[in-house]
Amino acid sequence: MIVQLDKLAEAGERFRGTLAPESLALVGDEGIECRGDLEYDLTLHLSGTELSYRGQVELAVAFRCCRCAEFFDARVRESGLKGTKAVPETANSADLTPELREAMILAFPNYPACSTNCRGLCSQCGVNLNESGCDCRPPTDDRWGALDQISIE
Ligand SMILES: [Zn+2]
Ligand SMILES: [Zn+2]
């Protein structure tokens, strides 16, 4: 997102637009697929050599569920985006793409789940428990089994 600093209104200016996911270099993460462009809605203000920005960024993505490993669609929005960027006095443009990218990534969930009720995969046979059941039983804990064999006389 290139901003023409010499054309920026002194009182601040609102910018709305989109960035292709390729320009954000979000593509390549195995657990995330971009489903559209990043949408931004920002108010920019230049004060001396400091460009301040606030507003929101939003992106349609598909995450791989941390429990069942299936992809699911989601919209991620950071509506409280706020920051400043130092720009050289002689610069007549500034690129906010890295800032928008970072804000977007910080808004991603650490452990995306397709639903709060996702039952995940069976830890023994690997079947997706959302789709079918299995006959596995929880493994017995051998630490207690050993204790059972101690006889007290
Ligand atoms: Zn899931
Ligand atoms: Zn199973």
PDB file of C-alpha atoms and ligand atoms in Angstrom:
ATOM      1  CA  MET A   1       0.000   0.000   0.000  1.00  0.00           C
ATOM      2  CA  ILE A   2       1.934   2.963  -1.337  1.00  0.00           C
ATOM      3  CA  VAL A   3       0.969   6.348   0.057  1.00  0.00           C
ATOM      4  CA  GLN A   4       1.867   9.541  -1.799  1.00  0.00           C
ATOM      5  CA  LEU A   5       3.025  11.704   1.083  1.00  0.00           C
ATOM      6  CA  ASP A   6       3.261  14.909  -0.931  1.00  0.00           C
ATOM      7  CA  LYS A   7      -0.420  14.582  -1.864  1.00  0.00           C
ATOM      8  CA  LEU A   8      -1.657  13.698   1.589  1.00  0.00           C
ATOM      9  CA  ALA A   9      -4.153  16.213   2.935  1.00  0.00           C
ATOM     10  CA  GLU A  10      -2.763  18.082   5.899  1.00  0.00           C
ATOM     11  CA  ALA A  11      -5.806  17.346   8.061  1.00  0.00           C
ATOM     12  CA  GLY A  12      -5.482  13.617   7.429  1.00  0.00           C
ATOM     13  CA  GLU A  13      -7.039  11.481   4.781  1.00  0.00           C
ATOM     14  CA  ARG A  14      -9.050   8.289   4.571  1.00  0.00           C
ATOM     15  CA  PHE A  15      -7.908   5.455   2.328  1.00  0.00           C
ATOM     16  CA  ARG A  16      -9.961   2.446   1.370  1.00  0.00           C
ATOM     17  CA  GLY A  17      -8.805  -0.267  -0.953  1.00  0.00           C
ATOM     18  CA  THR A  18      -7.513  -3.767  -1.371  1.00  0.00           C
ATOM     19  CA  LEU A  19      -4.160  -5.523  -1.548  1.00  0.00           C
ATOM     20  CA  ALA A  20      -3.589  -8.775  -3.389  1.00  0.00           C
ATOM     21  CA  PRO A  21      -2.566 -11.572  -1.003  1.00  0.00           C
ATOM     22  CA  GLU A  22       0.595 -12.153  -3.060  1.00  0.00           C
ATOM     23  CA  SER A  23       1.861  -8.716  -2.065  1.00  0.00           C
ATOM     24  CA  LEU A  24       1.427  -9.666   1.580  1.00  0.00           C
ATOM     25  CA  ALA A  25       3.494 -12.847   1.225  1.00  0.00           C
ATOM     26  CA  LEU A  26       0.930 -14.690   3.309  1.00  0.00           C
ATOM     27  CA  VAL A  27       0.784 -17.428   0.727  1.00  0.00           C
ATOM     28  CA  GLY A  28       3.035 -20.321   1.576  1.00  0.00           C
ATOM     29  CA  ASP A  29       1.966 -20.934   5.134  1.00  0.00           C
ATOM     30  CA  GLU A  30       0.652 -24.492   5.095  1.00  0.00           C
ATOM     31  CA  GLY A  31      -2.191 -23.881   7.505  1.00  0.00           C
ATOM     32  CA  ILE A  32      -3.559 -20.738   5.810  1.00  0.00           C
ATOM     33  CA  GLU A  33      -5.020 -20.065   2.371  1.00  0.00           C
ATOM     34  CA  CYS A  34      -6.070 -16.578   1.312  1.00  0.00           C
ATOM     35  CA  ARG A  35      -9.575 -16.459  -0.127  1.00  0.00           C
ATOM     36  CA  GLY A  36      -9.505 -12.894  -1.386  1.00  0.00           C
ATOM     37  CA  ASP A  37      -7.765  -9.549  -1.196  1.00  0.00           C
ATOM     38  CA  LEU A  38      -6.894  -7.810   2.019  1.00  0.00           C
ATOM     39  CA  GLU A  39      -9.335  -4.936   2.505  1.00  0.00           C
ATOM     40  CA  TYR A  40      -8.137  -1.859   4.313  1.00  0.00           C
ATOM     41  CA  ASP A  41      -9.904   1.217   5.598  1.00  0.00           C
ATOM     42  CA  LEU A  42      -7.388   3.586   7.138  1.00  0.00           C
ATOM     43  CA  THR A  43      -7.076   7.193   8.125  1.00  0.00           C
ATOM     44  CA  LEU A  44      -3.581   8.534   7.587  1.00  0.00           C
ATOM     45  CA  HIS A  45      -2.015  11.593   9.024  1.00  0.00           C
ATOM     46  CA  LEU A  46       1.437  12.980   8.366  1.00  0.00           C
ATOM     47  CA  SER A  47       3.067  15.003  11.070  1.00  0.00           C
ATOM     48  CA  GLY A  48       6.632  15.976  10.227  1.00  0.00           C
ATOM     49  CA  THR A  49       8.420  12.708   9.546  1.00  0.00           C
ATOM     50  CA  GLU A  50       5.847  10.575  11.303  1.00  0.00           C
ATOM     51  CA  LEU A  51       3.060   8.917   9.367  1.00  0.00           C
ATOM     52  CA  SER A  52       0.313   7.738  11.695  1.00  0.00           C
ATOM     53  CA  TYR A  53      -2.424   5.367  10.649  1.00  0.00           C
ATOM     54  CA  ARG A  54      -5.526   3.909  12.246  1.00  0.00           C
ATOM     55  CA  GLY A  55      -8.466   1.946  10.990  1.00  0.00           C
ATOM     56  CA  GLN A  56      -9.070  -1.642  10.081  1.00  0.00           C
ATOM     57  CA  VAL A  57      -7.865  -4.476   7.902  1.00  0.00           C
ATOM     58  CA  GLU A  58      -9.883  -7.501   6.917  1.00  0.00           C
ATOM     59  CA  LEU A  59      -9.128 -10.684   5.021  1.00  0.00           C
ATOM     60  CA  ALA A  60     -11.059 -13.780   3.954  1.00  0.00           C
ATOM     61  CA  VAL A  61      -8.958 -16.858   4.629  1.00  0.00           C
ATOM     62  CA  ALA A  62      -9.200 -20.578   5.084  1.00  0.00           C
ATOM     63  CA  PHE A  63      -7.479 -22.024   8.128  1.00  0.00           C
ATOM     64  CA  ARG A  64      -6.563 -25.599   8.773  1.00  0.00           C
ATOM     65  CA  CYS A  65      -8.410 -26.648  11.918  1.00  0.00           C
ATOM     66  CA  CYS A  66      -5.962 -27.430  14.720  1.00  0.00           C
ATOM     67  CA  ARG A  67      -8.147 -30.312  15.860  1.00  0.00           C
ATOM     68  CA  CYS A  68      -9.495 -32.098  12.762  1.00  0.00           C
ATOM     69  CA  ALA A  69      -7.010 -30.735  10.153  1.00  0.00           C
ATOM     70  CA  GLU A  70      -9.797 -29.798   7.709  1.00  0.00           C
ATOM     71  CA  PHE A  71      -9.762 -26.347   6.086  1.00  0.00           C
ATOM     72  CA  PHE A  72     -12.570 -23.968   6.985  1.00  0.00           C
ATOM     73  CA  ASP A  73     -13.397 -20.447   5.781  1.00  0.00           C
ATOM     74  CA  ALA A  74     -13.143 -17.476   8.092  1.00  0.00           C
ATOM     75  CA  ARG A  75     -12.973 -13.708   7.956  1.00  0.00           C
ATOM     76  CA  VAL A  76     -10.299 -12.112  10.076  1.00  0.00           C
ATOM     77  CA  ARG A  77     -10.660  -8.469  10.992  1.00  0.00           C
ATOM     78  CA  GLU A  78      -8.433  -6.169  12.996  1.00  0.00           C
ATOM     79  CA  SER A  79     -10.599  -3.144  13.656  1.00  0.00           C
ATOM     80  CA  GLY A  80      -8.326  -1.439  16.147  1.00  0.00           C
ATOM     81  CA  LEU A  81      -5.301  -1.031  13.923  1.00  0.00           C
ATOM     82  CA  LYS A  82      -3.181   1.881  15.045  1.00  0.00           C
ATOM     83  CA  GLY A  83       0.446   2.792  14.597  1.00  0.00           C
ATOM     84  CA  THR A  84       3.079   5.134  13.289  1.00  0.00           C
ATOM     85  CA  LYS A  85       5.774   4.825  10.700  1.00  0.00           C
ATOM     86  CA  ALA A  86       8.832   7.022  10.487  1.00  0.00           C
ATOM     87  CA  VAL A  87       9.369   8.416   7.005  1.00  0.00           C
ATOM     88  CA  PRO A  88      12.512  10.202   5.806  1.00  0.00           C
ATOM     89  CA  GLU A  89      12.065  13.925   5.375  1.00  0.00           C
ATOM     90  CA  THR A  90      12.895  13.718   1.682  1.00  0.00           C
ATOM     91  CA  ALA A  91      10.570  10.787   0.923  1.00  0.00           C
ATOM     92  CA  ASN A  92       7.498  11.534  -1.134  1.00  0.00           C
ATOM     93  CA  SER A  93       5.950   8.111  -0.702  1.00  0.00           C
ATOM     94  CA  ALA A  94       5.744   5.435   1.990  1.00  0.00           C
ATOM     95  CA  ASP A  95       4.821   1.761   1.814  1.00  0.00           C
ATOM     96  CA  LEU A  96       2.521   0.538   4.568  1.00  0.00           C
ATOM     97  CA  THR A  97       2.314  -3.025   3.212  1.00  0.00           C
ATOM     98  CA  PRO A  98       4.604  -4.513   5.927  1.00  0.00           C
ATOM     99  CA  GLU A  99       2.558  -2.855   8.672  1.00  0.00           C
ATOM    100  CA  LEU A 100      -0.721  -4.150   7.238  1.00  0.00           C
ATOM    101  CA  ARG A 101       0.741  -7.613   6.821  1.00  0.00           C
ATOM    102  CA  GLU A 102       1.930  -7.710  10.414  1.00  0.00           C
ATOM    103  CA  ALA A 103      -1.406  -6.445  11.753  1.00  0.00           C
ATOM    104  CA  MET A 104      -3.211  -9.143   9.774  1.00  0.00           C
ATOM    105  CA  ILE A 105      -0.954 -11.925  11.027  1.00  0.00           C
ATOM    106  CA  LEU A 106      -1.316 -10.785  14.641  1.00  0.00           C
ATOM    107  CA  ALA A 107      -5.086 -11.002  14.233  1.00  0.00           C
ATOM    108  CA  PHE A 108      -4.918 -14.648  13.157  1.00  0.00           C
ATOM    109  CA  PRO A 109      -5.908 -17.119  15.874  1.00  0.00           C
ATOM    110  CA  ASN A 110      -3.074 -19.202  17.319  1.00  0.00           C
ATOM    111  CA  TYR A 111      -5.164 -22.343  17.331  1.00  0.00           C
ATOM    112  CA  PRO A 112      -7.838 -22.015  14.650  1.00  0.00           C
ATOM    113  CA  ALA A 113     -10.712 -24.423  15.164  1.00  0.00           C
ATOM    114  CA  CYS A 114     -13.476 -25.052  12.612  1.00  0.00           C
ATOM    115  CA  SER A 115     -16.015 -24.961  15.443  1.00  0.00           C
ATOM    116  CA  THR A 116     -15.954 -24.821  19.217  1.00  0.00           C
ATOM    117  CA  ASN A 117     -17.577 -28.252  19.083  1.00  0.00           C
ATOM    118  CA  CYS A 118     -14.991 -29.769  16.761  1.00  0.00           C
ATOM    119  CA  ARG A 119     -14.301 -33.269  18.024  1.00  0.00           C
ATOM    120  CA  GLY A 120     -10.967 -33.567  16.253  1.00  0.00           C
ATOM    121  CA  LEU A 121      -9.249 -36.732  15.191  1.00  0.00           C
ATOM    122  CA  CYS A 122      -9.076 -39.955  17.155  1.00  0.00           C
ATOM    123  CA  SER A 123      -5.600 -40.069  18.643  1.00  0.00           C
ATOM    124  CA  GLN A 124      -5.413 -43.796  17.979  1.00  0.00           C
ATOM    125  CA  CYS A 125      -6.940 -44.537  14.567  1.00  0.00           C
ATOM    126  CA  GLY A 126      -6.933 -40.969  13.150  1.00  0.00           C
ATOM    127  CA  VAL A 127     -10.579 -40.988  12.058  1.00  0.00           C
ATOM    128  CA  ASN A 128     -12.279 -37.574  11.876  1.00  0.00           C
ATOM    129  CA  LEU A 129     -14.684 -37.797  14.805  1.00  0.00           C
ATOM    130  CA  ASN A 130     -16.909 -35.078  13.300  1.00  0.00           C
ATOM    131  CA  GLU A 131     -17.706 -37.409  10.425  1.00  0.00           C
ATOM    132  CA  SER A 132     -17.794 -40.819  11.996  1.00  0.00           C
ATOM    133  CA  GLY A 133     -17.147 -42.644  15.212  1.00  0.00           C
ATOM    134  CA  CYS A 134     -14.672 -45.383  15.976  1.00  0.00           C
ATOM    135  CA  ASP A 135     -14.351 -48.180  18.480  1.00  0.00           C
ATOM    136  CA  CYS A 136     -11.107 -47.068  20.049  1.00  0.00           C
ATOM    137  CA  ARG A 137     -10.978 -46.908  23.796  1.00  0.00           C
ATOM    138  CA  PRO A 138      -8.840 -44.489  25.736  1.00  0.00           C
ATOM    139  CA  PRO A 139      -5.449 -46.085  26.385  1.00  0.00           C
ATOM    140  CA  THR A 140      -5.043 -47.509  29.853  1.00  0.00           C
ATOM    141  CA  ASP A 141      -2.509 -45.764  31.998  1.00  0.00           C
ATOM    142  CA  ASP A 142       0.192 -48.275  32.852  1.00  0.00           C
ATOM    143  CA  ARG A 143       1.458 -46.347  35.834  1.00  0.00           C
ATOM    144  CA  TRP A 144      -1.616 -47.373  37.755  1.00  0.00           C
ATOM    145  CA  GLY A 145      -1.562 -50.898  36.347  1.00  0.00           C
ATOM    146  CA  ALA A 146       1.849 -51.435  37.915  1.00  0.00           C
ATOM    147  CA  LEU A 147       0.571 -50.263  41.255  1.00  0.00           C
ATOM    148  CA  ASP A 148      -2.279 -52.735  41.071  1.00  0.00           C
ATOM    149  CA  GLN A 149       0.213 -55.584  41.046  1.00  0.00           C
ATOM    150  CA  ILE A 150       1.820 -54.610  44.309  1.00  0.00           C
ATOM    151  CA  SER A 151       0.311 -56.717  46.998  1.00  0.00           C
ATOM    152  CA  ILE A 152       0.563 -55.683  50.561  1.00  0.00           C
ATOM    153  CA  GLU A 153       1.101 -58.504  53.007  1.00  0.00           C
TER     154      GLU A 153
HETATM  155 ZN    ZN B   1     -12.155 -29.115  13.182  1.00  0.00          ZN
HETATM  156 ZN    ZN B   2     -10.272 -44.405  16.824  1.00  0.00          ZN
END
